[in-house]
GROMACS .gro file of C-alpha atoms in nm:
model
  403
    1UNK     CA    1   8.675  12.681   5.439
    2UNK     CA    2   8.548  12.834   5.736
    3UNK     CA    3   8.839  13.034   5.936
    4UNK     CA    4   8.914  12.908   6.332
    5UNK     CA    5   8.967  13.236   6.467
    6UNK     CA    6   9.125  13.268   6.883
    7UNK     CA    7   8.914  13.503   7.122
    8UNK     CA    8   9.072  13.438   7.440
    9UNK     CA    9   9.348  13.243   7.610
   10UNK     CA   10   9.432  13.206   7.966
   11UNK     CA   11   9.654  12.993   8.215
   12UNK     CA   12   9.668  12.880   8.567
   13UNK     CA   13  10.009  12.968   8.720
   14UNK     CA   14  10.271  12.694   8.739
   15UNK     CA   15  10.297  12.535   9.056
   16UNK     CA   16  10.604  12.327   9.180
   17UNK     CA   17  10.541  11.978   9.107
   18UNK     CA   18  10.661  11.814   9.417
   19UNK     CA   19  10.416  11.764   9.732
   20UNK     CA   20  10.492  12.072   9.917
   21UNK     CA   21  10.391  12.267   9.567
   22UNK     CA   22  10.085  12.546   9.597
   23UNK     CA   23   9.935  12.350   9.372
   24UNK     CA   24   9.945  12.000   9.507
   25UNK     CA   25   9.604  12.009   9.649
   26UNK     CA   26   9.420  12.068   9.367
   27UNK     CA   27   9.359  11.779   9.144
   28UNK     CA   28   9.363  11.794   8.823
   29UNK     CA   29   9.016  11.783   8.685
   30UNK     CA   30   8.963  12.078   8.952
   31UNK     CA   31   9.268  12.249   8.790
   32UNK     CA   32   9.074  12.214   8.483
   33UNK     CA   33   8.791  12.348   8.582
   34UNK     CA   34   8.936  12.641   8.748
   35UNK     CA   35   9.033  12.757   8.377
   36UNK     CA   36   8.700  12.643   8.179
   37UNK     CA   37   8.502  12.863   8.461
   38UNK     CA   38   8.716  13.138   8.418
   39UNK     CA   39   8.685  13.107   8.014
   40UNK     CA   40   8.301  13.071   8.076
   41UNK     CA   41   8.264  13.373   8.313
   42UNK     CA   42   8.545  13.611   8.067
   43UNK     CA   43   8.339  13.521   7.788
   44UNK     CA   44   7.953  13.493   7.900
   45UNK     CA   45   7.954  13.130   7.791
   46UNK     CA   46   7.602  13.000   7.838
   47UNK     CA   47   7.436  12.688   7.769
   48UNK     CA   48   7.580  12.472   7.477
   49UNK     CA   49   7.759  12.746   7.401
   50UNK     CA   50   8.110  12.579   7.227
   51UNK     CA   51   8.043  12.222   7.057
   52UNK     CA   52   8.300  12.070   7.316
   53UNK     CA   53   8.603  12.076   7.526
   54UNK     CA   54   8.945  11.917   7.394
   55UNK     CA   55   9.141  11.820   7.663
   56UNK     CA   56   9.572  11.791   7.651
   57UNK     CA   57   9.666  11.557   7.936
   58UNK     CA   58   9.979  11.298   7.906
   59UNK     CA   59   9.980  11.075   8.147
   60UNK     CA   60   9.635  10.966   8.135
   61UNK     CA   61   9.557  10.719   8.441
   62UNK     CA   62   9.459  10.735   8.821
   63UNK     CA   63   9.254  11.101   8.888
   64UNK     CA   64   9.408  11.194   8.573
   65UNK     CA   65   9.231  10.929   8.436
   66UNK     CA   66   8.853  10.837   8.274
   67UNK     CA   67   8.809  11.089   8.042
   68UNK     CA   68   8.947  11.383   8.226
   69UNK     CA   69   8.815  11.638   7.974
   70UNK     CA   70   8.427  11.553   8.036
   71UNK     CA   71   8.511  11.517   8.422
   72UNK     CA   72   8.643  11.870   8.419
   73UNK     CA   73   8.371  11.967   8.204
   74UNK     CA   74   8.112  11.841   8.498
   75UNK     CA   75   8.299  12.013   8.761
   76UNK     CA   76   8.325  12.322   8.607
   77UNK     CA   77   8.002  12.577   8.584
   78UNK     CA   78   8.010  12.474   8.180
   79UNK     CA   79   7.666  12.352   8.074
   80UNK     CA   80   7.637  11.993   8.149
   81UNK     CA   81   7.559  11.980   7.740
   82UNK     CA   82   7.912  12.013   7.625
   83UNK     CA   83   8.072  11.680   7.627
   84UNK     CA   84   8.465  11.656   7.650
   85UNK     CA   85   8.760  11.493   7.475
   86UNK     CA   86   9.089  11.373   7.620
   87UNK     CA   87   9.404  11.350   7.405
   88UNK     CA   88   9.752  11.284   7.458
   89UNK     CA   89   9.972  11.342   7.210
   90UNK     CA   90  10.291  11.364   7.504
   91UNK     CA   91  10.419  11.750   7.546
   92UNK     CA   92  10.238  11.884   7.240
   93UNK     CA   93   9.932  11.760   7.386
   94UNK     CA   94   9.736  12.128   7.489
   95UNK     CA   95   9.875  12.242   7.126
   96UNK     CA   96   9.705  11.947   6.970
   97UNK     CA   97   9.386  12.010   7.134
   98UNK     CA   98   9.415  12.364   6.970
   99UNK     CA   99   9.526  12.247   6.647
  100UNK     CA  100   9.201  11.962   6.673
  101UNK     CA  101   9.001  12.264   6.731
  102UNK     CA  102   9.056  12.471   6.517
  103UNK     CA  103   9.061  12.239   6.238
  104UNK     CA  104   8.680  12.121   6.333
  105UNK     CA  105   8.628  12.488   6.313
  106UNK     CA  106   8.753  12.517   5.983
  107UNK     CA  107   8.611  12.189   5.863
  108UNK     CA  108   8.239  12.318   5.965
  109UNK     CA  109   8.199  12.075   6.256
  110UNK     CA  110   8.023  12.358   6.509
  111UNK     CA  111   8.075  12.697   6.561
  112UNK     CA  112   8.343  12.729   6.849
  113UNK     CA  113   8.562  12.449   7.108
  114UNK     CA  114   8.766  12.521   7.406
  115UNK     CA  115   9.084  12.355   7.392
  116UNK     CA  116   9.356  12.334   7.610
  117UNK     CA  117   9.480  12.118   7.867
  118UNK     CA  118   9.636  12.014   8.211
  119UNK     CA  119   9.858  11.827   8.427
  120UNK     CA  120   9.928  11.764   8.783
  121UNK     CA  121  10.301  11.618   8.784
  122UNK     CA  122  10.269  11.646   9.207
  123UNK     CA  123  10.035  11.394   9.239
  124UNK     CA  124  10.055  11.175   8.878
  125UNK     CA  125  10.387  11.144   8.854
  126UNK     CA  126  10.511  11.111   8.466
  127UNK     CA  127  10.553  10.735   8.366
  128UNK     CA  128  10.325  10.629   8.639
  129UNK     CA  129  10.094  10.521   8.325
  130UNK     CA  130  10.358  10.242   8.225
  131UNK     CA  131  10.313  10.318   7.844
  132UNK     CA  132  10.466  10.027   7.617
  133UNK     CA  133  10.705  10.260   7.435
  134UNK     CA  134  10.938  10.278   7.744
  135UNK     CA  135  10.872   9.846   7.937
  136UNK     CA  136  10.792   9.688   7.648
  137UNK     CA  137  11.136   9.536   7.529
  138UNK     CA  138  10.932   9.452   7.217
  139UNK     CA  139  10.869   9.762   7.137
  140UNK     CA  140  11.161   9.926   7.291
  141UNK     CA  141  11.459   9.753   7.173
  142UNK     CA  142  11.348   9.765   6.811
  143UNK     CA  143  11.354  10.125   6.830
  144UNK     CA  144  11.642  10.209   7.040
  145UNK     CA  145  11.448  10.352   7.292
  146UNK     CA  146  11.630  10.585   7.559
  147UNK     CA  147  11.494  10.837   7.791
  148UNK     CA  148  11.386  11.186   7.689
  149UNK     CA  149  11.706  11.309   7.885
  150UNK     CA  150  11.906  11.106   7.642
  151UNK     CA  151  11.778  11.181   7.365
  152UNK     CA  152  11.867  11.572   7.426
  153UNK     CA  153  12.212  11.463   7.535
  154UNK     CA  154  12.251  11.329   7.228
  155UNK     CA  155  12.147  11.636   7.039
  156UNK     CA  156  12.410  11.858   7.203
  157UNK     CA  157  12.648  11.550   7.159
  158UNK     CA  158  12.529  11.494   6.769
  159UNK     CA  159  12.489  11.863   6.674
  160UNK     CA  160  12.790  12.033   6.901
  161UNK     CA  161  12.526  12.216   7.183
  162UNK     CA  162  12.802  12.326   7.470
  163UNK     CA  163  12.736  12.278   7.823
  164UNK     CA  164  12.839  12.674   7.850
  165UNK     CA  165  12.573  12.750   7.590
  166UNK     CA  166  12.256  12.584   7.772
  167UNK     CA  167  12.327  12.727   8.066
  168UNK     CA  168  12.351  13.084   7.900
  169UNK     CA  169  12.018  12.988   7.757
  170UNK     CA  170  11.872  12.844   8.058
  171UNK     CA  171  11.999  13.164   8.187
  172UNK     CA  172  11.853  13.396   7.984
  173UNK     CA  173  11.530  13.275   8.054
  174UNK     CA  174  11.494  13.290   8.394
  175UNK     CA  175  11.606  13.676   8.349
  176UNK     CA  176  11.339  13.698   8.054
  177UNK     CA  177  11.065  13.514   8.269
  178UNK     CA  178  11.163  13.758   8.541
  179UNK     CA  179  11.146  14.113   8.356
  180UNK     CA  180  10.787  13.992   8.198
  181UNK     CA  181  10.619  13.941   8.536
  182UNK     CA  182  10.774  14.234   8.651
  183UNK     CA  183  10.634  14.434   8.367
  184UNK     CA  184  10.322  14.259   8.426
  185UNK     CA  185  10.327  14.097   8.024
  186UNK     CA  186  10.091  13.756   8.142
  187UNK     CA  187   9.862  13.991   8.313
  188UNK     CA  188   9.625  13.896   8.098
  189UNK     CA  189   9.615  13.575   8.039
  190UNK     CA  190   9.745  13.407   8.471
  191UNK     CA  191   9.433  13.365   8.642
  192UNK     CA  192   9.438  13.286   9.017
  193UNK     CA  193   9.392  12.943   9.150
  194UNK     CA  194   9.145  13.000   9.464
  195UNK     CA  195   9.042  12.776   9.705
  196UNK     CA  196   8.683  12.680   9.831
  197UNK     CA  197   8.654  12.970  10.035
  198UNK     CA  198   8.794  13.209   9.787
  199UNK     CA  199   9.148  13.259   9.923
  200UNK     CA  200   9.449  13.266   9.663
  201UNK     CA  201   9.608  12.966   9.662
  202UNK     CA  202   9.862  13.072   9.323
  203UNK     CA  203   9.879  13.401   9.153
  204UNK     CA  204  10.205  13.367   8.996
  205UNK     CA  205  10.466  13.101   8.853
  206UNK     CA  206  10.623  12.947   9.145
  207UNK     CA  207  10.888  12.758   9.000
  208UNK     CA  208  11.084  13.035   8.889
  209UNK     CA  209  11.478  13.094   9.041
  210UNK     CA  210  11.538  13.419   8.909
  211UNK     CA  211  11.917  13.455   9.100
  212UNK     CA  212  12.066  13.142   8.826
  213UNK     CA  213  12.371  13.254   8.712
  214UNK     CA  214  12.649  13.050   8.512
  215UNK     CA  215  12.829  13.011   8.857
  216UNK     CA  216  12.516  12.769   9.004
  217UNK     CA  217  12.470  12.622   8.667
  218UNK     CA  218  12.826  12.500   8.657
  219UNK     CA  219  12.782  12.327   9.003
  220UNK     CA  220  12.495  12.127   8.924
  221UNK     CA  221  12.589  11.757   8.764
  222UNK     CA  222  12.463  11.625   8.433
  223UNK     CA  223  12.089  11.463   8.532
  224UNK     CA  224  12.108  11.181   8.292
  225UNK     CA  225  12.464  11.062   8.295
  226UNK     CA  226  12.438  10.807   8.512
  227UNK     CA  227  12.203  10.617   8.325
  228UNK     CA  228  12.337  10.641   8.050
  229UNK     CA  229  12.680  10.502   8.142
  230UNK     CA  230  12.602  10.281   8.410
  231UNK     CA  231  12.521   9.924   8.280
  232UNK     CA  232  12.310   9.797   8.050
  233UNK     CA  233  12.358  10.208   8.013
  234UNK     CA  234  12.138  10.381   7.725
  235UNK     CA  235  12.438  10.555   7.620
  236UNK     CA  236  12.504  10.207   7.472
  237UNK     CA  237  12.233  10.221   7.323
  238UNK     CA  238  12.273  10.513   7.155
  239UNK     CA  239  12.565  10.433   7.015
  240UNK     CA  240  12.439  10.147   6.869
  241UNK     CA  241  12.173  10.350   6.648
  242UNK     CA  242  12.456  10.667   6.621
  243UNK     CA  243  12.754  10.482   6.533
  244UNK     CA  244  12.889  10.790   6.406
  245UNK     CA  245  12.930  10.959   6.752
  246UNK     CA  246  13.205  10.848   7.019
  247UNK     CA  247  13.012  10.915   7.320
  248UNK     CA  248  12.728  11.106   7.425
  249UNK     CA  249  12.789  11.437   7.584
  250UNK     CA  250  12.568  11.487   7.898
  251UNK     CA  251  12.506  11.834   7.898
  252UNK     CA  252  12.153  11.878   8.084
  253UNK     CA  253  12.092  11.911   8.424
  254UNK     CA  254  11.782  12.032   8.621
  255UNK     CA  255  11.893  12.400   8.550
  256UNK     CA  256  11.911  12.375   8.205
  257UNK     CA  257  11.636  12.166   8.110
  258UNK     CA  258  11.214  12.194   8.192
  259UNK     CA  259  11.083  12.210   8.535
  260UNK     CA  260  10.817  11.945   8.686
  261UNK     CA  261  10.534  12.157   8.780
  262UNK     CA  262  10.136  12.156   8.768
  263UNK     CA  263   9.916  12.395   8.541
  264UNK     CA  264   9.629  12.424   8.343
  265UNK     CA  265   9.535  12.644   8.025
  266UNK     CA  266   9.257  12.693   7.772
  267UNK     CA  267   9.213  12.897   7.463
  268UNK     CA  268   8.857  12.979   7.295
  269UNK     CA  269   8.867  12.923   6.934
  270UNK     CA  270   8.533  13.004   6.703
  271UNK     CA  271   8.454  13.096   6.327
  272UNK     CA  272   8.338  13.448   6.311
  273UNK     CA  273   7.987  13.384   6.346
  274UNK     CA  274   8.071  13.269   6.675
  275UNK     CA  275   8.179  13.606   6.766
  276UNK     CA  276   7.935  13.763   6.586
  277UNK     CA  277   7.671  13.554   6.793
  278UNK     CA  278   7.836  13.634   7.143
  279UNK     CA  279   7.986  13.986   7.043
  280UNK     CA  280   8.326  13.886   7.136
  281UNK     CA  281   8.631  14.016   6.887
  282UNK     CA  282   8.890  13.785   6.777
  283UNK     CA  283   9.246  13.804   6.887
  284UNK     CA  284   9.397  13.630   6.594
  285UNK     CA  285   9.364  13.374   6.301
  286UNK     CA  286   9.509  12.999   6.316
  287UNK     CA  287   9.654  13.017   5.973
  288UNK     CA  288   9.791  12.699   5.966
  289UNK     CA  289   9.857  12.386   6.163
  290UNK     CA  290  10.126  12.080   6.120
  291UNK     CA  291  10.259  11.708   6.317
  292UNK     CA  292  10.498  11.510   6.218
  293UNK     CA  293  10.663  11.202   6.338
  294UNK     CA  294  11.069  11.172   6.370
  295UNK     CA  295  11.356  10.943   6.476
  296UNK     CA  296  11.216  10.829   6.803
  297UNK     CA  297  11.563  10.746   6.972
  298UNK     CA  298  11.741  11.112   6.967
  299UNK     CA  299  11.322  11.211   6.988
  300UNK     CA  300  11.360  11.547   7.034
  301UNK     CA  301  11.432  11.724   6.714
  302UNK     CA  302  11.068  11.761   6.611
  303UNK     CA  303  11.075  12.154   6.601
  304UNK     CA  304  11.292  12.168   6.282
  305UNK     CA  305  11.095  11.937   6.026
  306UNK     CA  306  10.741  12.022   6.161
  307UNK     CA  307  10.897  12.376   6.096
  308UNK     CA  308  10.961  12.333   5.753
  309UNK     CA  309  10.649  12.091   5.668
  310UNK     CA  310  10.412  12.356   5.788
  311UNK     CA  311  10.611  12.631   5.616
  312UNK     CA  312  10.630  12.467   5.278
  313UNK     CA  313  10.273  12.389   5.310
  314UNK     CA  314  10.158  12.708   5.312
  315UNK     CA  315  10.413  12.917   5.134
  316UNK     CA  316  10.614  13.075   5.375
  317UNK     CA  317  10.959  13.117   5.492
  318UNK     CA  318  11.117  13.143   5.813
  319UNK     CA  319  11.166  13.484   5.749
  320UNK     CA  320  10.798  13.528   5.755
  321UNK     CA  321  10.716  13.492   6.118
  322UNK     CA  322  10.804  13.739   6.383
  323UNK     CA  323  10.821  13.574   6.701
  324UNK     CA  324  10.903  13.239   6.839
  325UNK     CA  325  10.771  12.975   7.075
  326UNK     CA  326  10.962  12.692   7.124
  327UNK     CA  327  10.947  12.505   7.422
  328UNK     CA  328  11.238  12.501   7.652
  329UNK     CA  329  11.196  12.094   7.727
  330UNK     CA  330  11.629  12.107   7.744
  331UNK     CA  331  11.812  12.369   7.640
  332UNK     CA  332  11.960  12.176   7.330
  333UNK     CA  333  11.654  12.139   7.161
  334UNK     CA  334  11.577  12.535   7.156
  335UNK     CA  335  11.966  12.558   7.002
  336UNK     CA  336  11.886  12.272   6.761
  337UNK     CA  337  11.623  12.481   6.658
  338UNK     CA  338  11.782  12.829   6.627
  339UNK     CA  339  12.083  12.686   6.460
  340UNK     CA  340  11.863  12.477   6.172
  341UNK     CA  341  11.711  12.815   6.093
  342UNK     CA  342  11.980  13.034   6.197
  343UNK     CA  343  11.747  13.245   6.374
  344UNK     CA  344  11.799  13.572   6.629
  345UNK     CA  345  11.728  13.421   7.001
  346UNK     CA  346  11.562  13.776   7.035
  347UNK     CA  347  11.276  13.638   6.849
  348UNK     CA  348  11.232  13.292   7.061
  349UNK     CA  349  11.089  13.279   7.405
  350UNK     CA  350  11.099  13.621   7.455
  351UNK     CA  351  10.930  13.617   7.776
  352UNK     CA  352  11.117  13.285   7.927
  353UNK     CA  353  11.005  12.953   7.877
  354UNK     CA  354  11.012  12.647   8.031
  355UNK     CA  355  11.323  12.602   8.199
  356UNK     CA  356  11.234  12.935   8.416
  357UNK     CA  357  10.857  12.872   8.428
  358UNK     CA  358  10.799  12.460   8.416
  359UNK     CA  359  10.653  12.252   8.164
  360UNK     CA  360  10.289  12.114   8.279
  361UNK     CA  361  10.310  11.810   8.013
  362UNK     CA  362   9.942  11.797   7.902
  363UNK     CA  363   9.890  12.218   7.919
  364UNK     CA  364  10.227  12.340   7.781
  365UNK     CA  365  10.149  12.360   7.422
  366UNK     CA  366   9.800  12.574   7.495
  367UNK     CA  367  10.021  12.785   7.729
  368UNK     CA  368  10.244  12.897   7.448
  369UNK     CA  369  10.009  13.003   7.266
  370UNK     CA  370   9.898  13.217   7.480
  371UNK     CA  371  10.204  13.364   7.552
  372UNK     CA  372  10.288  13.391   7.219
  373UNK     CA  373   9.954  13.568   7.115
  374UNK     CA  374  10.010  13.783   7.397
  375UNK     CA  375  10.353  13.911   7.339
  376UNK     CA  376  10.274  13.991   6.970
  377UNK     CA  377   9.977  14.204   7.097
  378UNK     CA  378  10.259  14.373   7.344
  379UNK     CA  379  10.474  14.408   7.045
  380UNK     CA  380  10.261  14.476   6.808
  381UNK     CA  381  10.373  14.190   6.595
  382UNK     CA  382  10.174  14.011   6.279
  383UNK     CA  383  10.251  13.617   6.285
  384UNK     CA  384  10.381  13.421   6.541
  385UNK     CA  385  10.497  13.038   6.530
  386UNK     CA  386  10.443  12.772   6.838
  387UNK     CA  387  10.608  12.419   6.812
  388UNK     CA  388  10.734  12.152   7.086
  389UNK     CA  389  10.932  11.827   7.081
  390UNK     CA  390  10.715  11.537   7.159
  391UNK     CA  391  10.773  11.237   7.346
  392UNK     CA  392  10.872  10.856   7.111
  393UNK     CA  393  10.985  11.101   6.817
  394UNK     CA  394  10.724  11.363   6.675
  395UNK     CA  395  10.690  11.727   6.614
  396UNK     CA  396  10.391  11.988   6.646
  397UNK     CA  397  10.355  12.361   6.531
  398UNK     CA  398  10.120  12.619   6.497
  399UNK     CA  399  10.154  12.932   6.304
  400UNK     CA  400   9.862  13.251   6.373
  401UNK     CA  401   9.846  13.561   6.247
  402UNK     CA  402   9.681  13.884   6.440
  403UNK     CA  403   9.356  13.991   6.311
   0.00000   0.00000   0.00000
């Protein structure tokens, strides 16, 4: 089997995702394009140079909609040869297009893909697409269906996350997303957003409160417990498919949990004759890649069993990898995932996450790899793990190795 190998990675900064965000102005598919130019003009991309672009984007209608991928493709500088796919596979979405990728890599189906992905929360607000999972009482009150919010609620609730410890977490990485741009650590990988006229629109992450302490944490009121104890209230609901738990604990709030923002990201990922052909040197190897699906009412736990599927697969143990990414969509589901493996929080997130940074639904999984491939460069670290909850119950991870 051919080896998907990744030569380059690189990310818009997050904007705010409300209308007076930097970002807000820039649609999408010219979001997109902003990071396939730069990708073509780091890497002297010409012609039908990768076989095609896979595109992460989640909610998938309006400007966002019609096959974003190929209409970022055409209004980017790309060759008007390289067609474009959009998936959604909810948060995991911009890892999925790098998992596709590299896996049509591996499986001999052309030589190199960019993969990544986008979203513009500011103007396509999330659950503007009206997807069946969440208004289809058909579909939703078979499963127990509740709102993401929920669903981490009832992870602190079901696997005793304290209020006090997400907001240490949450934190911890604003102070961690802090000290890396102050010691420069995405300088590699944040590209500027520009306008028509070439003046900087973003250079850095926007959404960022670096002065959160536990003090402004413990002001702030749970997000989600109103509706979930208001009537019908999902907290009934819950406790119809938990019957085992008294209540649900509403612990998250928008401190501790993932910001609304917009971004876009992209990674290049070839064999080596790809490199070979356009003298570019790999970064690292995509060793392995995993999904899975899980209990889609609690929803969030993914991280832990696509974790141990895509360890067991390939012969490893937790002890095996060096660094951590796991997004920050609530606090409770990083803890979830530290406490199933009892692993050091010096090894997760280690330059912030979301809950400092935001979480641009469709780009957030390409984004972490980034990040991830970058800090084990700056560490000088060998294998590095990326997963992320998913939206409806599912799981994603990635595990690469430097080369």
């Amino acid at each position: 089997m051919t080896e998907a190998y990744i030569y380059d990675a690189l990310r818009t900064p997050r904007g705010k995702g409300r209308k007076d965000g930097a970002l807000h102005e820039v649609t999408a598919a010219r979001l997109s394009a902003v990071a396939l130019n730069a990708m073509k003009e780091r890497n002297n991309l010409e012609g039908h140079a990768v076989e095609d672009v896979i595109w992460g984007n989640v909610t998938q209608v309006g400007e966002q909609g019609a096959c974003l991928a190929r209409t970022a493709v055409l209004a980017s500088d790309l060759d008007e040869s390289i067609p474009g796919l959009s998936i959604n596979r909810f948060c995991a979405s911009g890892l999925e297009a790098v998992n596709v990728a590299a896996n049509q890599v591996r499986g001999g189906a052309g030589m190199a893909y960019i993969a990544g992905g986008v979203e513009s929360m500011s103007r396509v607000p999330m659950g503007s697409d009206g997807g069946a999972i969440a208004v289809d009482p058909s579909i939703a009150i078979d499963n127990y269906f509740v709102p993401q919010g929920i669903g981490a609620d009832i992870i602190a609730t079901k696997y005793g996350v304290t209020r006090d410890e997400a907001d240490a977490m949450a934190v911890e990485s604003q102070k961690r997303a802090k000290a890396a741009w102050d010691d420069n650590r995405f300088a590699r990988s944040v590209i500027t957003v520009r306008d028509v006229n070439g003046l900087t629109i973003l250079d850095h992450d926007e959404y960022m409160r670096p002065g959160t302490d536990m003090q402004s944490l413990g002001g702030l009121n749970p997000s989600f417990q109103q509706m979930g104890e208001v009537m019908p209230g999902f907290d009934n609901v819950a406790l119809l498919k938990y019957p085992e738990l008294e209540r649900i604990n509403h612990i998250h709030h928008a401190g501790n949990s993932s910001g609304i923002v917009d971004g876009a990201a992209a990674v290049l990922i070839g064999s080596k004759e790809f490199g070979e052909k356009y003298g570019l040197k790999p970064r690292a190897r995509i060793r392995a890649t995993a999904k899975i699906g899980t209990d889609p009412t609690i929803m969030l736990t993914g991280p832990v069993p696509v974790t141990k599927k895509i360890l067991a697969d390939n012969g490893m143990e937790i002890g095996d990898i060096d660094l951590f990414e796991v997004n920050e969509a609530f606090a409770a589901v990083v803890a979830l995932f530290e406490k199933s493996f009892n692993v050091d929080h010096d090894k997760v997130n280690v330059n912030g996450g979301a809950i400092a940074m935001g979480h641009p639904l469709g780009a957030t999984g390409a984004m972490i790899i980034g990040t991830l491939l970058d800090e084990m460069e700056r560490s000088d670290k060998e294998t590095g793990l990326a997963t992320l909850c998913i939206g409806s119950g599912m799981g994603a991870a990635t595990i690469i190795e430097r080369v």
